[in-house]
Structures are given as structure tokens and as C-alpha cells.
PDB file of C-alpha atoms in Angstrom:
ATOM      1  CA  UNK A 289      13.783  -4.140  -0.592  1.00 71.00           C
ATOM      2  CA  UNK A 290      11.698  -4.876  -3.697  1.00 77.00           C
ATOM      3  CA  UNK A 291      12.145  -8.617  -3.266  1.00 87.00           C
ATOM      4  CA  UNK A 292      11.024  -8.343   0.354  1.00 88.00           C
ATOM      5  CA  UNK A 293       7.881  -6.539  -0.784  1.00 83.00           C
ATOM      6  CA  UNK A 294       7.181  -9.176  -3.406  1.00 90.00           C
ATOM      7  CA  UNK A 295       7.684 -11.968  -0.892  1.00 90.00           C
ATOM      8  CA  UNK A 296       5.383 -10.244   1.567  1.00 89.00           C
ATOM      9  CA  UNK A 297       2.724  -9.788  -1.139  1.00 88.00           C
ATOM     10  CA  UNK A 298       2.904 -13.488  -2.027  1.00 91.00           C
ATOM     11  CA  UNK A 299       2.603 -14.552   1.598  1.00 93.00           C
ATOM     12  CA  UNK A 300      -0.291 -12.200   2.309  1.00 92.00           C
ATOM     13  CA  UNK A 301      -2.156 -13.219  -0.843  1.00 92.00           C
ATOM     14  CA  UNK A 302      -1.793 -16.857   0.202  1.00 92.00           C
ATOM     15  CA  UNK A 303      -3.138 -16.017   3.654  1.00 94.00           C
ATOM     16  CA  UNK A 304      -6.111 -14.172   2.147  1.00 94.00           C
ATOM     17  CA  UNK A 305      -6.911 -17.111  -0.146  1.00 94.00           C
ATOM     18  CA  UNK A 306      -6.720 -19.491   2.809  1.00 94.00           C
ATOM     19  CA  UNK A 307      -8.964 -17.282   4.979  1.00 94.00           C
ATOM     20  CA  UNK A 308     -11.660 -16.894   2.310  1.00 94.00           C
ATOM     21  CA  UNK A 309     -11.754 -20.643   1.758  1.00 94.00           C
ATOM     22  CA  UNK A 310     -10.253 -20.846  -1.747  1.00 94.00           C
ATOM     23  CA  UNK A 311      -9.535 -24.425  -2.838  1.00 93.00           C
ATOM     24  CA  UNK A 312      -7.157 -24.732  -5.797  1.00 92.00           C
ATOM     25  CA  UNK A 313      -8.052 -28.410  -6.182  1.00 94.00           C
ATOM     26  CA  UNK A 314     -11.626 -27.834  -7.351  1.00 94.00           C
ATOM     27  CA  UNK A 315     -12.817 -26.523 -10.697  1.00 93.00           C
ATOM     28  CA  UNK A 316     -15.660 -24.459  -9.236  1.00 95.00           C
ATOM     29  CA  UNK A 317     -15.468 -22.472  -6.007  1.00 94.00           C
ATOM     30  CA  UNK A 318     -18.416 -22.288  -3.613  1.00 95.00           C
ATOM     31  CA  UNK A 319     -20.701 -19.272  -3.562  1.00 96.00           C
ATOM     32  CA  UNK A 320     -19.428 -18.438  -0.071  1.00 96.00           C
ATOM     33  CA  UNK A 321     -15.818 -18.494  -1.270  1.00 96.00           C
ATOM     34  CA  UNK A 322     -16.607 -16.257  -4.238  1.00 96.00           C
ATOM     35  CA  UNK A 323     -18.472 -13.823  -1.972  1.00 96.00           C
ATOM     36  CA  UNK A 324     -15.559 -13.782   0.472  1.00 96.00           C
ATOM     37  CA  UNK A 325     -13.122 -13.155  -2.391  1.00 95.00           C
ATOM     38  CA  UNK A 326     -15.212 -10.209  -3.579  1.00 96.00           C
ATOM     39  CA  UNK A 327     -15.386  -8.799  -0.064  1.00 96.00           C
ATOM     40  CA  UNK A 328     -11.606  -9.150   0.340  1.00 95.00           C
ATOM     41  CA  UNK A 329     -11.134  -7.533  -3.081  1.00 94.00           C
ATOM     42  CA  UNK A 330     -13.041  -4.490  -1.813  1.00 96.00           C
ATOM     43  CA  UNK A 331     -12.012  -4.296   1.842  1.00 95.00           C
ATOM     44  CA  UNK A 332      -8.247  -4.753   1.489  1.00 93.00           C
ATOM     45  CA  UNK A 333      -7.627  -2.005  -1.121  1.00 93.00           C
ATOM     46  CA  UNK A 334     -10.113   0.337   0.570  1.00 97.00           C
ATOM     47  CA  UNK A 335      -8.496  -0.072   3.974  1.00 95.00           C
ATOM     48  CA  UNK A 336      -4.952   0.378   2.649  1.00 92.00           C
ATOM     49  CA  UNK A 337      -6.061   3.466   0.693  1.00 96.00           C
ATOM     50  CA  UNK A 338      -7.716   4.863   3.839  1.00 96.00           C
ATOM     51  CA  UNK A 339      -4.505   4.232   5.780  1.00 93.00           C
ATOM     52  CA  UNK A 340      -2.465   6.030   3.107  1.00 93.00           C
ATOM     53  CA  UNK A 341      -4.879   8.980   3.128  1.00 94.00           C
ATOM     54  CA  UNK A 342      -4.718   9.180   6.914  1.00 92.00           C
ATOM     55  CA  UNK A 343      -0.922   9.132   6.878  1.00 90.00           C
ATOM     56  CA  UNK A 344      -0.755  11.856   4.227  1.00 88.00           C
ATOM     57  CA  UNK A 345      -3.414  13.921   6.006  1.00 88.00           C
ATOM     58  CA  UNK A 346      -1.202  14.036   9.091  1.00 83.00           C
ATOM     59  CA  UNK A 347       1.992  14.662   7.097  1.00 83.00           C
ATOM     60  CA  UNK A 348       3.172  18.076   8.206  1.00 84.00           C
ATOM     61  CA  UNK A 349       4.846  19.754   5.242  1.00 86.00           C
ATOM     62  CA  UNK A 350       4.182  23.108   3.627  1.00 87.00           C
ATOM     63  CA  UNK A 351       5.332  24.401   0.278  1.00 90.00           C
ATOM     64  CA  UNK A 352       7.845  26.637   2.055  1.00 92.00           C
ATOM     65  CA  UNK A 353       9.237  23.690   4.023  1.00 91.00           C
ATOM     66  CA  UNK A 354       9.516  21.655   0.802  1.00 90.00           C
ATOM     67  CA  UNK A 355      11.536  24.457  -0.825  1.00 93.00           C
ATOM     68  CA  UNK A 356      13.846  24.603   2.214  1.00 93.00           C
ATOM     69  CA  UNK A 357      14.415  20.850   2.019  1.00 92.00           C
ATOM     70  CA  UNK A 358      15.135  21.115  -1.706  1.00 90.00           C
ATOM     71  CA  UNK A 359      17.667  23.898  -1.115  1.00 91.00           C
ATOM     72  CA  UNK A 360      19.458  21.837   1.553  1.00 92.00           C
ATOM     73  CA  UNK A 361      19.593  18.838  -0.774  1.00 90.00           C
ATOM     74  CA  UNK A 362      21.038  20.977  -3.578  1.00 90.00           C
ATOM     75  CA  UNK A 363      23.674  22.291  -1.143  1.00 90.00           C
ATOM     76  CA  UNK A 364      24.637  18.749  -0.170  1.00 90.00           C
ATOM     77  CA  UNK A 365      24.805  17.096  -3.581  1.00 88.00           C
ATOM     78  CA  UNK A 366      24.718  19.939  -6.090  1.00 77.00           C
ATOM     79  CA  UNK A 367      22.092  20.812  -8.689  1.00 69.00           C
ATOM     80  CA  UNK A 368      21.259  17.864 -10.911  1.00 63.00           C
TER      81      UNK A 368
END
């Protein structure tokens, strides 16, 4: 599963570089490319963080429910 995640990260980073106009063959990138890279560097982490917050906000678990789950796990596999 880790290798799949790494492969996906490599593919997506390549896509982002292509979309922003990055050219590995030049020594200096254009101002537009640098601006697009900065925007991507802000938007992508912010949007994934917002998605994670939204998912956790809607995650329905209480402390009591967590203790019940822990007790069931201990019953199944024993106390570690």
C-alpha cells in the first residue's frame, strides 16, 4: 500500500508540474510558471487539509464509543 501511495504521489507531482508549465530543460523558469508553482504549493495542501478536517468533523465517535471499541478489541486479541 505504501508503494502505491508513493507511485500516486510521483504521478500527481508530475501532473502538477506539467499543468503549471514547468520546463526541466531550462535553467530559469518563467515568472508565470513560478507564480503557478507558488499557487499550487498553497492550494493543494490547503484543499487536502480542508478535506481532512471535513472528514474528521463528520466522523461520529464519542469517547464512550471509543472505549467500547477498545474493549471489544481487547476481547478479540487480548491485552497487549
